[in-house]
Coordinates of C-alpha atoms in Angstrom, one line a residue:
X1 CA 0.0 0.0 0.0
X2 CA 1.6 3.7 -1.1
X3 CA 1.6 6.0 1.6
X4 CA -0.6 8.7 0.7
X5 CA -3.0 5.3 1.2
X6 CA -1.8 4.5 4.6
X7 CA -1.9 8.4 5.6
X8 CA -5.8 8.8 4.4
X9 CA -6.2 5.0 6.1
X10 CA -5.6 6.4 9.2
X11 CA -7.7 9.7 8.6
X12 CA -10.7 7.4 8.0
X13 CA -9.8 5.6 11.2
X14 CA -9.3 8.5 13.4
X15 CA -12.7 9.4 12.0
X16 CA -14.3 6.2 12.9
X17 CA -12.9 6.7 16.0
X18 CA -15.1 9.6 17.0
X19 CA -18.5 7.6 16.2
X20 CA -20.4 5.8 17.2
X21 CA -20.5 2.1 16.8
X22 CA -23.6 1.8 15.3
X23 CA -22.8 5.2 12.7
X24 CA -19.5 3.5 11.8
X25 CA -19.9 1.0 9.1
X26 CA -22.0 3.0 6.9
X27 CA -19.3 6.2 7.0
X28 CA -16.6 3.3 6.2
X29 CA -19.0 2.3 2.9
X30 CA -18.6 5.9 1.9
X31 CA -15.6 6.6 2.7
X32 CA -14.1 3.1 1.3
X33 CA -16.3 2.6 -0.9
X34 CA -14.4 1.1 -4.4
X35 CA -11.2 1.0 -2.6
X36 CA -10.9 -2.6 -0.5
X37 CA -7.6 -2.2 0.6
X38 CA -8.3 1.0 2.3
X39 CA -11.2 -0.4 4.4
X40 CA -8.9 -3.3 5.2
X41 CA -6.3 -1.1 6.6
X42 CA -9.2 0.5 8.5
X43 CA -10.5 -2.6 9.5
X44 CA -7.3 -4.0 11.2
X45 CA -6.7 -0.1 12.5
X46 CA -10.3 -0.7 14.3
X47 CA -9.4 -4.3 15.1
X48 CA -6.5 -3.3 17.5
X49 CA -6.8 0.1 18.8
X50 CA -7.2 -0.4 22.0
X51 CA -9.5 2.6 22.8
X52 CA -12.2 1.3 19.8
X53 CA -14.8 1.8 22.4
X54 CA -18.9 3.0 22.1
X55 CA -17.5 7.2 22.5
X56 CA -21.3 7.2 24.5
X57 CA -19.0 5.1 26.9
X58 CA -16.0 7.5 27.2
X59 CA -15.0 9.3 30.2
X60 CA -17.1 12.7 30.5
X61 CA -14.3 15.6 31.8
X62 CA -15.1 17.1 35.3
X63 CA -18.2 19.3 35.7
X64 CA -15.9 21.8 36.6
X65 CA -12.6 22.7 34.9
X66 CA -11.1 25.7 36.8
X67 CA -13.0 28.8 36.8
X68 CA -15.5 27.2 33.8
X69 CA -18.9 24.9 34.5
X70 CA -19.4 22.5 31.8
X71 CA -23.1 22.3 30.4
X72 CA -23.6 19.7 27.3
X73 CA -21.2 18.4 24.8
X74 CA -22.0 20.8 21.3
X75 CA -19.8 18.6 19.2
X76 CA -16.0 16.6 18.5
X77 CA -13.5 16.9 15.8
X78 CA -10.6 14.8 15.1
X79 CA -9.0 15.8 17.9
X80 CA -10.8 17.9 20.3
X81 CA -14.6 17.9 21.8
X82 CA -16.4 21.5 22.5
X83 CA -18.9 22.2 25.2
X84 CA -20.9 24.7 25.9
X85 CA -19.9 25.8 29.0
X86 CA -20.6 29.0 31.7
X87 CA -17.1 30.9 32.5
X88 CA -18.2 32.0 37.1
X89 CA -14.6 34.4 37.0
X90 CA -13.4 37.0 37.0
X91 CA -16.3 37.6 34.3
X92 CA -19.4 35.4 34.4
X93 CA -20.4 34.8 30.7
X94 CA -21.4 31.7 28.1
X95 CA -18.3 30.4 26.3
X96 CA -17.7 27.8 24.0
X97 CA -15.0 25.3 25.9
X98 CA -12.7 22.9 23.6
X99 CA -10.8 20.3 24.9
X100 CA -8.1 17.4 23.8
X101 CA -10.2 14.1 23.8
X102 CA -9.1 11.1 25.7
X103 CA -6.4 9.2 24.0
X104 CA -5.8 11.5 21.7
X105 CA -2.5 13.6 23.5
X106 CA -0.1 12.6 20.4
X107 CA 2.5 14.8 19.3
X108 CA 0.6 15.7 16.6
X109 CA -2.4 16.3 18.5
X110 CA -1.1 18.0 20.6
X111 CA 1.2 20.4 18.4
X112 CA -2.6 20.8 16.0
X113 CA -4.1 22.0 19.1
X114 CA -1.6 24.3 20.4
X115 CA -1.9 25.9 16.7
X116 CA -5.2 26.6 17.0
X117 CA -5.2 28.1 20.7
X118 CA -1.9 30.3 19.1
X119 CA -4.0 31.3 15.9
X120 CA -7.2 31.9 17.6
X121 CA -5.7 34.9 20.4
X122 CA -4.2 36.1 17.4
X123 CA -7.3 37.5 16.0
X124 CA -9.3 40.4 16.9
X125 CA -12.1 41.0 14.6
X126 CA -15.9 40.8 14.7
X127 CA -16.4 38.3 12.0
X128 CA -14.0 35.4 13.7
X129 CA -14.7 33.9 16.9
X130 CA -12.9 35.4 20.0
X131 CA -10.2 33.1 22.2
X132 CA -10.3 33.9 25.7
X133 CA -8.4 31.6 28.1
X134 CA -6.4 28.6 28.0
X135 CA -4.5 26.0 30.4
X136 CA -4.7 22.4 31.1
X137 CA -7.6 20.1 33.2
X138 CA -6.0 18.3 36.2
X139 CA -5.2 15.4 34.1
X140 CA -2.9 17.2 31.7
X141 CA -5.7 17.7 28.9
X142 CA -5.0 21.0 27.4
X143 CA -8.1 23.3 26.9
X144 CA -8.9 26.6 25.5
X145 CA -12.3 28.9 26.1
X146 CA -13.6 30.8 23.4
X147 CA -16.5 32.6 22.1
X148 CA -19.8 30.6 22.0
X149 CA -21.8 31.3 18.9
X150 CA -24.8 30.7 18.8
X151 CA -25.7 30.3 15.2
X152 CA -25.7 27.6 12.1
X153 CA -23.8 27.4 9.4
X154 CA -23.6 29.9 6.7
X155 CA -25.6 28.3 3.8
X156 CA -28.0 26.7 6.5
X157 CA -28.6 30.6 7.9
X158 CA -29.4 31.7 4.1
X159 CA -31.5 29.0 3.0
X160 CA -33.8 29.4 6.5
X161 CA -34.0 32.7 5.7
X162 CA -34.9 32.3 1.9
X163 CA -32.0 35.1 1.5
X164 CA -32.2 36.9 -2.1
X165 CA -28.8 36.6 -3.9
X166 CA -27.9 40.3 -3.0
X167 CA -28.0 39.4 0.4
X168 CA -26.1 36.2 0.6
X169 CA -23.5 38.3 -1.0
X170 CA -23.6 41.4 1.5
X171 CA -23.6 38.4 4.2
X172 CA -20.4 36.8 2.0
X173 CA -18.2 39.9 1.9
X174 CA -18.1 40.0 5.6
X175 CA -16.6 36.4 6.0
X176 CA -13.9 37.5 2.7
X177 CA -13.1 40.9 5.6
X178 CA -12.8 37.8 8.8
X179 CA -10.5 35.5 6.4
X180 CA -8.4 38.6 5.2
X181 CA -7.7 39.3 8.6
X182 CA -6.4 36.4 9.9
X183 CA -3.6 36.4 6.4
X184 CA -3.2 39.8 7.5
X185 CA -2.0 38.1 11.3
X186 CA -0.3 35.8 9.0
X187 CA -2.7 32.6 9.4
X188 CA -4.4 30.2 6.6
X189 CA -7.2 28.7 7.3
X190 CA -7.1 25.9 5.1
X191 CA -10.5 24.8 5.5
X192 CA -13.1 27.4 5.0
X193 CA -16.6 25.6 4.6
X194 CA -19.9 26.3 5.5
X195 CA -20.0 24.9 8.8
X196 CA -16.9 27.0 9.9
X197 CA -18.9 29.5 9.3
X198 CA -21.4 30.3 11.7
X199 CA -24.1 33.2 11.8
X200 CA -25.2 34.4 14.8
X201 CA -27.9 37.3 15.3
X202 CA -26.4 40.8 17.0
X203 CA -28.8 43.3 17.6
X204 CA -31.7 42.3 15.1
X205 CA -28.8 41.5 12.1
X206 CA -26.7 38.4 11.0
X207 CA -23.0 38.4 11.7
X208 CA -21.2 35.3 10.6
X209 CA -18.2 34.0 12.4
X210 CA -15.4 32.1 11.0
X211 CA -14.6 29.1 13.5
X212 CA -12.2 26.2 13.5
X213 CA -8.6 26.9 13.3
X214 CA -7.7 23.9 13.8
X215 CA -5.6 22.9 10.4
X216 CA -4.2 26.4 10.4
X217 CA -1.1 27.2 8.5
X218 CA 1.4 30.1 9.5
X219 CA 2.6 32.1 6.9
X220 CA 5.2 34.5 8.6
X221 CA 5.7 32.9 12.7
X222 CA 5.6 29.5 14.5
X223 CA 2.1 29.1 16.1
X224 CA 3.8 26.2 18.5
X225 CA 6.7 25.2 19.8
X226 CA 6.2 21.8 19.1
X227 CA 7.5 19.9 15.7
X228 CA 4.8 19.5 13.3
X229 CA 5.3 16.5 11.3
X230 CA 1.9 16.0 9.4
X231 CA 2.6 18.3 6.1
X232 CA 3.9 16.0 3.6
X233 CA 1.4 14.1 1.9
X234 CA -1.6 14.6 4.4
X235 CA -5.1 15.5 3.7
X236 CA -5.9 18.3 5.2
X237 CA -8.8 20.6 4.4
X238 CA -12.4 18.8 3.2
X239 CA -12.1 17.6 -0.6
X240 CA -15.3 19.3 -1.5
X241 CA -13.4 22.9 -0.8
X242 CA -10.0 22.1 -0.8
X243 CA -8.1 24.0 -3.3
X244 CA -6.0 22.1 -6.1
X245 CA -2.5 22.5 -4.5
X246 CA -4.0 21.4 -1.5
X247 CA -5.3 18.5 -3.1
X248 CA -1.2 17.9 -4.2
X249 CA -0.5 16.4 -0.8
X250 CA 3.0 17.9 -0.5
X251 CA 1.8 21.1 1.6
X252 CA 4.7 23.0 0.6
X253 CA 3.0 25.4 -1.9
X254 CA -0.2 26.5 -0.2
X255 CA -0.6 29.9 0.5
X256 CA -3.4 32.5 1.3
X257 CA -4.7 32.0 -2.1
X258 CA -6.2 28.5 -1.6
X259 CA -8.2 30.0 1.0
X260 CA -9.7 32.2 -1.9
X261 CA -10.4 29.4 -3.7
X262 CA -12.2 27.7 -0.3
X263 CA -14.2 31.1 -0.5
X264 CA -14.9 30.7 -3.9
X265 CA -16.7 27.3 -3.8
X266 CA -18.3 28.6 -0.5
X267 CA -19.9 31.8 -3.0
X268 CA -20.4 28.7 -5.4
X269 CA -23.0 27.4 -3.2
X270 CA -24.6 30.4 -1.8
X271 CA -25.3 31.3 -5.1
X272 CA -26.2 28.0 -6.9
X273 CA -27.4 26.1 -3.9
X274 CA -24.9 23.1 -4.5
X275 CA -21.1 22.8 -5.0
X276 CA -19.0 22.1 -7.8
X277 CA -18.3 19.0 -7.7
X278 CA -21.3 16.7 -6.3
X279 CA -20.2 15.7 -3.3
X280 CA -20.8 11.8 -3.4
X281 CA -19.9 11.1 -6.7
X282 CA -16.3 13.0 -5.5
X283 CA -16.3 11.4 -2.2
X284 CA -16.9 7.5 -3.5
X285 CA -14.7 7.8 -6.6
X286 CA -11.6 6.4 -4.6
X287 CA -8.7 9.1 -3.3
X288 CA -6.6 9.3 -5.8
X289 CA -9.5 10.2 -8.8
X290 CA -10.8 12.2 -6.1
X291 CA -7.7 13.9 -6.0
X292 CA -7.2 14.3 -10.1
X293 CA -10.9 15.8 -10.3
X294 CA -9.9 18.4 -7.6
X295 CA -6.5 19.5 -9.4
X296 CA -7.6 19.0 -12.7
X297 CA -11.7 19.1 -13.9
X298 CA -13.5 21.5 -14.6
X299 CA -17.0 22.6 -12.8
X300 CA -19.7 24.3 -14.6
X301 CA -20.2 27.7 -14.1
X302 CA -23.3 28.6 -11.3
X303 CA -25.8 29.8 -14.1
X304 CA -25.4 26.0 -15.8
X305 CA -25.6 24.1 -12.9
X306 CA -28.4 25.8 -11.3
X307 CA -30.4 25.4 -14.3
X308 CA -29.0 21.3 -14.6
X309 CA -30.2 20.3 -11.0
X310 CA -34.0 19.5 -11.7
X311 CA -36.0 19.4 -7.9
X312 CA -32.5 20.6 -6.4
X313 CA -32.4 23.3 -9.1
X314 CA -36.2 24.6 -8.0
X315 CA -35.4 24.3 -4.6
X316 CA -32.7 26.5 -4.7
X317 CA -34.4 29.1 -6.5
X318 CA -37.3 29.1 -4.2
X319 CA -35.0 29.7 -1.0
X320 CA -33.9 32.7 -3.2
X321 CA -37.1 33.8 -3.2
X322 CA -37.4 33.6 -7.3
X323 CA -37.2 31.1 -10.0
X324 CA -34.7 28.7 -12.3
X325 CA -35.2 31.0 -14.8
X326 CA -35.1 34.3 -13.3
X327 CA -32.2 33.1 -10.7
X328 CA -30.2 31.6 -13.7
X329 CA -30.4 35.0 -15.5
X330 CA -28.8 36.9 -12.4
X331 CA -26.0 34.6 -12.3
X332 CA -25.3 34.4 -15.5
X333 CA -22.3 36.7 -16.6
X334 CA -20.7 38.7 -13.6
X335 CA -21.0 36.2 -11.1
X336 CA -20.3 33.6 -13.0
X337 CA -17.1 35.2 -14.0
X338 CA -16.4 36.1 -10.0
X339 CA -16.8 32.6 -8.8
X340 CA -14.7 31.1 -11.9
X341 CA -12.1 33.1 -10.9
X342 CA -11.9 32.1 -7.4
X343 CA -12.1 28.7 -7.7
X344 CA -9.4 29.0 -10.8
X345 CA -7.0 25.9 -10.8
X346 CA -4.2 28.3 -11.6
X347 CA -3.5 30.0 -8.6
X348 CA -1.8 33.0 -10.4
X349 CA -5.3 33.9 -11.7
X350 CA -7.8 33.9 -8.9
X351 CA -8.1 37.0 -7.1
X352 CA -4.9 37.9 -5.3
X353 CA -6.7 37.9 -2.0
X354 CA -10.0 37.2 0.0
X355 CA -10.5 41.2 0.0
X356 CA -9.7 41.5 -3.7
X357 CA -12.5 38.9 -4.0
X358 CA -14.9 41.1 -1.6
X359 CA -14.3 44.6 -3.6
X360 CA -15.1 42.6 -7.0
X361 CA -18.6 41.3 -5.1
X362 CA -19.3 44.7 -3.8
X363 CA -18.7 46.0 -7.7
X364 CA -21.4 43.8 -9.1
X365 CA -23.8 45.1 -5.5
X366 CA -23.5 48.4 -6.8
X367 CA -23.8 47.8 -10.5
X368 CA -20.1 48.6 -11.2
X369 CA -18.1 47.0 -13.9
X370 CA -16.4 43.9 -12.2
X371 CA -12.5 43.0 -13.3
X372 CA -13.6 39.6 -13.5
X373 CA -14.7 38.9 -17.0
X374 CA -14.5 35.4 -19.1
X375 CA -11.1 33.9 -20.1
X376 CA -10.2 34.0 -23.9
X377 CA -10.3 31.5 -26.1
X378 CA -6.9 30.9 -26.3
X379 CA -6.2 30.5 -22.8
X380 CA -9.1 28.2 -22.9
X381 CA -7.6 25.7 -25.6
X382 CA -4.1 26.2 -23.4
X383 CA -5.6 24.6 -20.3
X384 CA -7.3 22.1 -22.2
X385 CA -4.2 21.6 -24.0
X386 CA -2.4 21.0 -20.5
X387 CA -4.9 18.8 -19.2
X388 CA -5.2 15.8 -22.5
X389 CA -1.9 16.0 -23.3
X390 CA -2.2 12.4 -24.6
X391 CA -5.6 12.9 -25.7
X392 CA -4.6 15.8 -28.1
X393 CA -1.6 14.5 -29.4
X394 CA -3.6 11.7 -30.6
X395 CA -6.3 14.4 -32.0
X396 CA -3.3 15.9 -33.4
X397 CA -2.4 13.5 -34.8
X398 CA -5.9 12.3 -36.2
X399 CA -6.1 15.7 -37.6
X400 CA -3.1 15.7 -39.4
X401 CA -4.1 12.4 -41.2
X402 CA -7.3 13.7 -41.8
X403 CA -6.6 16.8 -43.3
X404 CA -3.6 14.9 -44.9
X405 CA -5.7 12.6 -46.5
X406 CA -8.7 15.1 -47.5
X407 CA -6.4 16.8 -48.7
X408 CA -4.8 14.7 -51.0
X409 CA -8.2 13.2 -52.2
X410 CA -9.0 16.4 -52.8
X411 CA -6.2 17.0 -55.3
X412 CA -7.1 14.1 -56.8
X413 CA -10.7 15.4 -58.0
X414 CA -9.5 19.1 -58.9
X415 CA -9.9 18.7 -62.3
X416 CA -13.3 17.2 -62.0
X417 CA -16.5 19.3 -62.6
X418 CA -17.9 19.2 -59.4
X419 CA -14.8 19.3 -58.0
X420 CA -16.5 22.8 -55.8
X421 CA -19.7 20.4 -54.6
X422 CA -16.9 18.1 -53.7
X423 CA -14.8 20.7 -51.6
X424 CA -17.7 22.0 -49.9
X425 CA -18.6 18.7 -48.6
X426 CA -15.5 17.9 -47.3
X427 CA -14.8 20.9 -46.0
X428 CA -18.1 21.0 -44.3
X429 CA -17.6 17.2 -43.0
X430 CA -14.6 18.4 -41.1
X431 CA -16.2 21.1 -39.4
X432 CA -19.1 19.3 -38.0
X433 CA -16.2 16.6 -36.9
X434 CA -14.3 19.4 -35.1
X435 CA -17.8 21.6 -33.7
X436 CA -17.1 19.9 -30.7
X437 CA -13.8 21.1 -29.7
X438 CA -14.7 24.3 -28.1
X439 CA -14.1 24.3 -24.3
X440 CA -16.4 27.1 -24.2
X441 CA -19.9 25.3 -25.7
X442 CA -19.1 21.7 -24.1
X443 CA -18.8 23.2 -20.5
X444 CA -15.1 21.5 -20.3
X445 CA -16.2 17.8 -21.5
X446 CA -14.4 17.9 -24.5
X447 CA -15.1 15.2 -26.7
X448 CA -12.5 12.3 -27.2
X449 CA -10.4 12.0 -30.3
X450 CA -12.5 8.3 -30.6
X451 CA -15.8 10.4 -30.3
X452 CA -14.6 13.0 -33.0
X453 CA -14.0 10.2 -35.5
X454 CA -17.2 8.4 -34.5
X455 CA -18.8 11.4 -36.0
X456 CA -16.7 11.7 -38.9
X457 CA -17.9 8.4 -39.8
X458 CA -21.6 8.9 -40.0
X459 CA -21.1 12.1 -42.0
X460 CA -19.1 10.0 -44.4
X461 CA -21.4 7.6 -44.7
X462 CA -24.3 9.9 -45.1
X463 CA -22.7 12.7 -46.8
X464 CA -20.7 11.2 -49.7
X465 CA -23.4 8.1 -50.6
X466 CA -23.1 9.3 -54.4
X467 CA -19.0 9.8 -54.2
X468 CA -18.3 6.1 -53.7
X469 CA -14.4 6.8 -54.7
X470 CA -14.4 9.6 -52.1
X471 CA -16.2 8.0 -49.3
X472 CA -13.8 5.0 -49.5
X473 CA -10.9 7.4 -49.3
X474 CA -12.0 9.1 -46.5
X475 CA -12.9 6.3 -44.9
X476 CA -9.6 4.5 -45.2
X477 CA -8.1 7.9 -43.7
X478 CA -10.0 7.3 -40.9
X479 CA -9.3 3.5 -40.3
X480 CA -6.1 4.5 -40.5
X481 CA -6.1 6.8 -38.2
X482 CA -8.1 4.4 -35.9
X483 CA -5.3 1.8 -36.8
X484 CA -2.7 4.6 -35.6
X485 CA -4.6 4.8 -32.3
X486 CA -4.5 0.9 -31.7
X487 CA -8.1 1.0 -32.0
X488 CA -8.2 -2.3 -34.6
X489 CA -11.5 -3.6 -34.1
X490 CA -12.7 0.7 -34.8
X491 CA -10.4 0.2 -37.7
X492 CA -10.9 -2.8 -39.3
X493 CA -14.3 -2.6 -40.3
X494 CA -13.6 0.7 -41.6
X495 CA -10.5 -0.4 -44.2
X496 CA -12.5 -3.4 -45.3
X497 CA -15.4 -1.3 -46.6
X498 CA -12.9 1.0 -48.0
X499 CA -11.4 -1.9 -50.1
X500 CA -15.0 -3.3 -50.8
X501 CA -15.9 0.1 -52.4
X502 CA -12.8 0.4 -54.5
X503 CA -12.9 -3.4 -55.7
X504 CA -16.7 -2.3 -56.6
X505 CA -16.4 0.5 -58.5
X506 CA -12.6 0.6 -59.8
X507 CA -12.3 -2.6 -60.5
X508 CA -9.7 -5.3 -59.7
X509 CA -6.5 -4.6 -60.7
X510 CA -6.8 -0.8 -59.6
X511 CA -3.8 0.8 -57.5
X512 CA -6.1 2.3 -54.8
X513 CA -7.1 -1.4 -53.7
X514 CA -3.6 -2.0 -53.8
X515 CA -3.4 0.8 -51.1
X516 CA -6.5 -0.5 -48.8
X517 CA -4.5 -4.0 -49.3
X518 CA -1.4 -2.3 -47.6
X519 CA -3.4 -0.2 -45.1
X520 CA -5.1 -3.8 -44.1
X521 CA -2.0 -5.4 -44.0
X522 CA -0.5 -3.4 -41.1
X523 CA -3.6 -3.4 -39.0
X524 CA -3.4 -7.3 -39.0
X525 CA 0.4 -6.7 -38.7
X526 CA 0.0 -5.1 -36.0
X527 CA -2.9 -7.0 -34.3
X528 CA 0.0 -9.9 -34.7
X529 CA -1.9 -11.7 -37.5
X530 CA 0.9 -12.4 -39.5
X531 CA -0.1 -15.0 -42.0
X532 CA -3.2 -12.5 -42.6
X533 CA -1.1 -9.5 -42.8
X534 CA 1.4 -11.4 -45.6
X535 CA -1.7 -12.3 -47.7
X536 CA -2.9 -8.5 -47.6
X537 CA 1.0 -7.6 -48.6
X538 CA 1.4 -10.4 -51.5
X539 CA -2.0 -9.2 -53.0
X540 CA -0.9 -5.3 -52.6
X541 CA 2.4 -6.2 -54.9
X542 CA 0.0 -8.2 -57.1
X543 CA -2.3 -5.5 -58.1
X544 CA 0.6 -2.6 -58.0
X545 CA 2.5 -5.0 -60.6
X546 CA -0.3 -5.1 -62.9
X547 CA -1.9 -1.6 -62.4
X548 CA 1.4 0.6 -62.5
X549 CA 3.3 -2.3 -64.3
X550 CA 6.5 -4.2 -63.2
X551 CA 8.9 -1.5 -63.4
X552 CA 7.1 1.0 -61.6
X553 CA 9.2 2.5 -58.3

């Protein structure tokens, strides 16, 4: 097993950990699911840990922990549990209370834990929750007291509400202001998601609060003392927000940018009501797809999706209190072009900043030209260029036999007198083959180099039905290019109605069977049918000798 496998085994496992017995196996069928050597590793993880208890069984903490009255557990993480606790000095108040869990006083843990407490009394601003107080229980837990919001998370907040789109985005600009903060105090976030983003109501209005520092990355100081040891190759963030160099593994080139991107799939589903990437089709694709469709696919922009989504779709627009239609229509163009450019795989062209990103949002508000616009054509064909590097060598190179080959034909009938009718066609053949390759009208599902000649096929057929000596050239270019692709079985078929054709209608002893002989001959050379492939040859220098005569070169 590699060891980005082992180092998401135990991720699942520490996971697991945290449920409950019962809730356990069908996270694992998630999780795991298509991958059976990751739930194995699990499996024996489970198997042998020696605190795989029922967590209902776990030790509660003290009632009291020094000057703080614990209440009633509001959740866990992967490290720590928060209650909601009452703080009796020197100030009496309601505070949120986090604190290590049992077993779970690692290095790692501990060094994670001590980032967060470092990064939280950092901060001082209205839109990220306040750290207070820490220390350790009697027992040596470490602890820390922080504000207590009392909220829900951020899309939660706007779909209660039925929020219009204006005012998710008034509501978004403030949590771009909390994240540019804490880079300002030199902190990433590193996971910026809805449910670390909680809105509370202050005096009769909604304030969101960033929580969770808890996978936070310094840019410009040490947040511990202790040795972290958990960068290379671990999964940190949550996939459906995690930027593309997160996705990497390597940790070393994350900076303040990939929380823009975090903040641009978190505007992605204010706005559309769902994410880019459907979250269980990315979750049970297996790791490392899961990985490749982070750093390299394309999502739809929000005006498509939203209008894709069906129920989901009119759901969404209800909760913004208009319709598919109408709430496609204000997407569509400016916002489309904000979020694309935060959630950019390219870091160098998102916005610089989570306050670069606000001032653009606050443009569209007040009806301003925004400086995100649509990329160009060119720089469209780059990326896709980048992507199928295989793919478009191979559609380069089907191209180039294509064109080759039209080409030549074409020659061939330019002293016909339809040799315009015959032009037209082909040229027009080759443009409905090639209609496809626009990044632009396919939404980033470029067609394969397989699909393109698919298509080039029927138009052949039904195109050039009158043009026998044509279609059989052009659909010998094609089995060959099929042939080139080691796609025999695509190309034999092809070839074989290409020689049938010629045998028909130029008889025998013509030189262009000769050449569909050859062209046969090295797919079955090549598909290791050699005594088939030496027939195909012998017959070739048969008819050459009698068509072009034996002296011919």
């Amino acid at each position: 097993m590699s060891v980005d496998r082992h180092r998401r085994a135990k991720e699942v496992f520490l996971k697991a950990c945290e449920l409950k017995l019962q809730e356990r196996t069908s996270y694992l069928d998630q999780e795991c699911a298509g991958d059976d050597d990751l739930r194995r590793e699990v499996d024996a993880l489970l198997e042998i840990d020696v605190t795989n208890a029922d967590p209902s069984e776990e030790r509660r903490p003290p009632e009291r922990i020094g000057n703080f009255r614990l209440l009633q557990k509001l959740g866990e993480g992967g490290m720590g549990e928060v209650w909601e606790a009452d703080q009796e000095a020197p100030v009496r108040r309601r505070l949120a209370f986090k604190l290590i869990k049992w077993g779970m006083d690692t290095k790692e843990v501990l060094a994670r834990f001590e980032s967060e407490r470092q990064a939280l009394a950092l901060m001082n601003h209205p839109n990220i929750a306040k750290a207070y107080e820490a220390g350790s229980t009697e027992e040596g837990r470490p602890f820390f007291a922080m504000e207590y919001v009392r909220g829900v998370p951020l899309t939660k907040y706007c779909d209660s509400q039925r929020l219009s789109t204006q005012e998710r985005l008034k509501l978004f600009t403030l949590v771009c202001e909390g994240v540019q903060h804490a880079h300002q105090k030199g902190v990433i976030h590193r996971d910026i998601k809805p449910s670390n983003i909680l809105v509370a109501v202050e005096d009769g209005r909604p304030v969101p609060k960033i929580i969770d520092f808890g996978v936070a990355k310094a840019t410009s100081q040490r947040l511990t003392e202790r040795t972290l040891f958990t960068e290379l190759g671990q999964w940190i963030g949550t996939p459906e927000y995690m930027s593309p160099e997160q996705a990497e593994l390597t940790g070393l080139d994350v900076d303040t940018r990939s929380d823009v991107y975090s903040l641009g799939v978190v505007l992605y589903e204010l706005l559309a009501g769902t994410q880019p990437f459907d979250s269980t089709e990315l979750r049970t694709a297996g790791f490392d797809e899961m990985r490749r469709r982070i750093r390299e696919e394309e999502p739809p922009r929000p005006s498509t999706r939203v209008s894709s989504l069906g129920d989901a779709s009119r759901t969404a627009a209800e909760q913004r209190r208009t319709d598919i239609q109408g709430l496609a229509r204000t997407l569509r163009g400016d916002l489309d072009w904000i979020v694309m450019k935060a959630i950019e795989k390219d870091r160098t062209r998102r916005y610089g900043s989570p306050s670069e990103l606000a001032a653009d949002v606050r443009r569209y508000l007040k009806s301003e030209p925004v400086e995100a616009s649509p990329p160009s054509t060119m720089y469209r064909f780059h990326k896709f260029v980048r992507r199928n590097r295989v793919g478009v060598a191979a559609g380069a190179m089907v191209a180039v036999a294509l064109v080759a080959g039209v080409f030549g034909t074409a020659v061939g009938f330019v002293r016909a007198r339809h040799e315009a009718e015959t032009a037209r066609k082909v040229s027009g053949m080759l443009v409905g083959m090639f209609a496809d390759f626009d990044p632009e009208t396919q939404l980033g599902q470029i067609p394969s180099s397989t699909a393109m000649l698919d298509r080039g096929v029927e138009r052949i057929r039904d195109e050039f039905t009158d043009q026998p000596a044509m279609r059989a050239q052009l659909l010998g270019t094609v089995g060959n290019a099929y042939r080139n692709m080691g796609r025999y079985e695509e190309a034999r078929p092809l070839l074989e109605e290409a020689l049938d054709l010629r045998e028909e209608y130029l008889g025998l002893t013509h030189s262009q069977v000769a050449e569909s002989c050859v062209s046969l001959g090295w797919l079955e050379y090549w598909a290791a049918n050699y005594e088939e492939a030496r027939s195909l040859f012998e017959r070739a220098a048969t008819v050459y000798e009698e068509a072009l005569g034996p002296d011919h070169w």
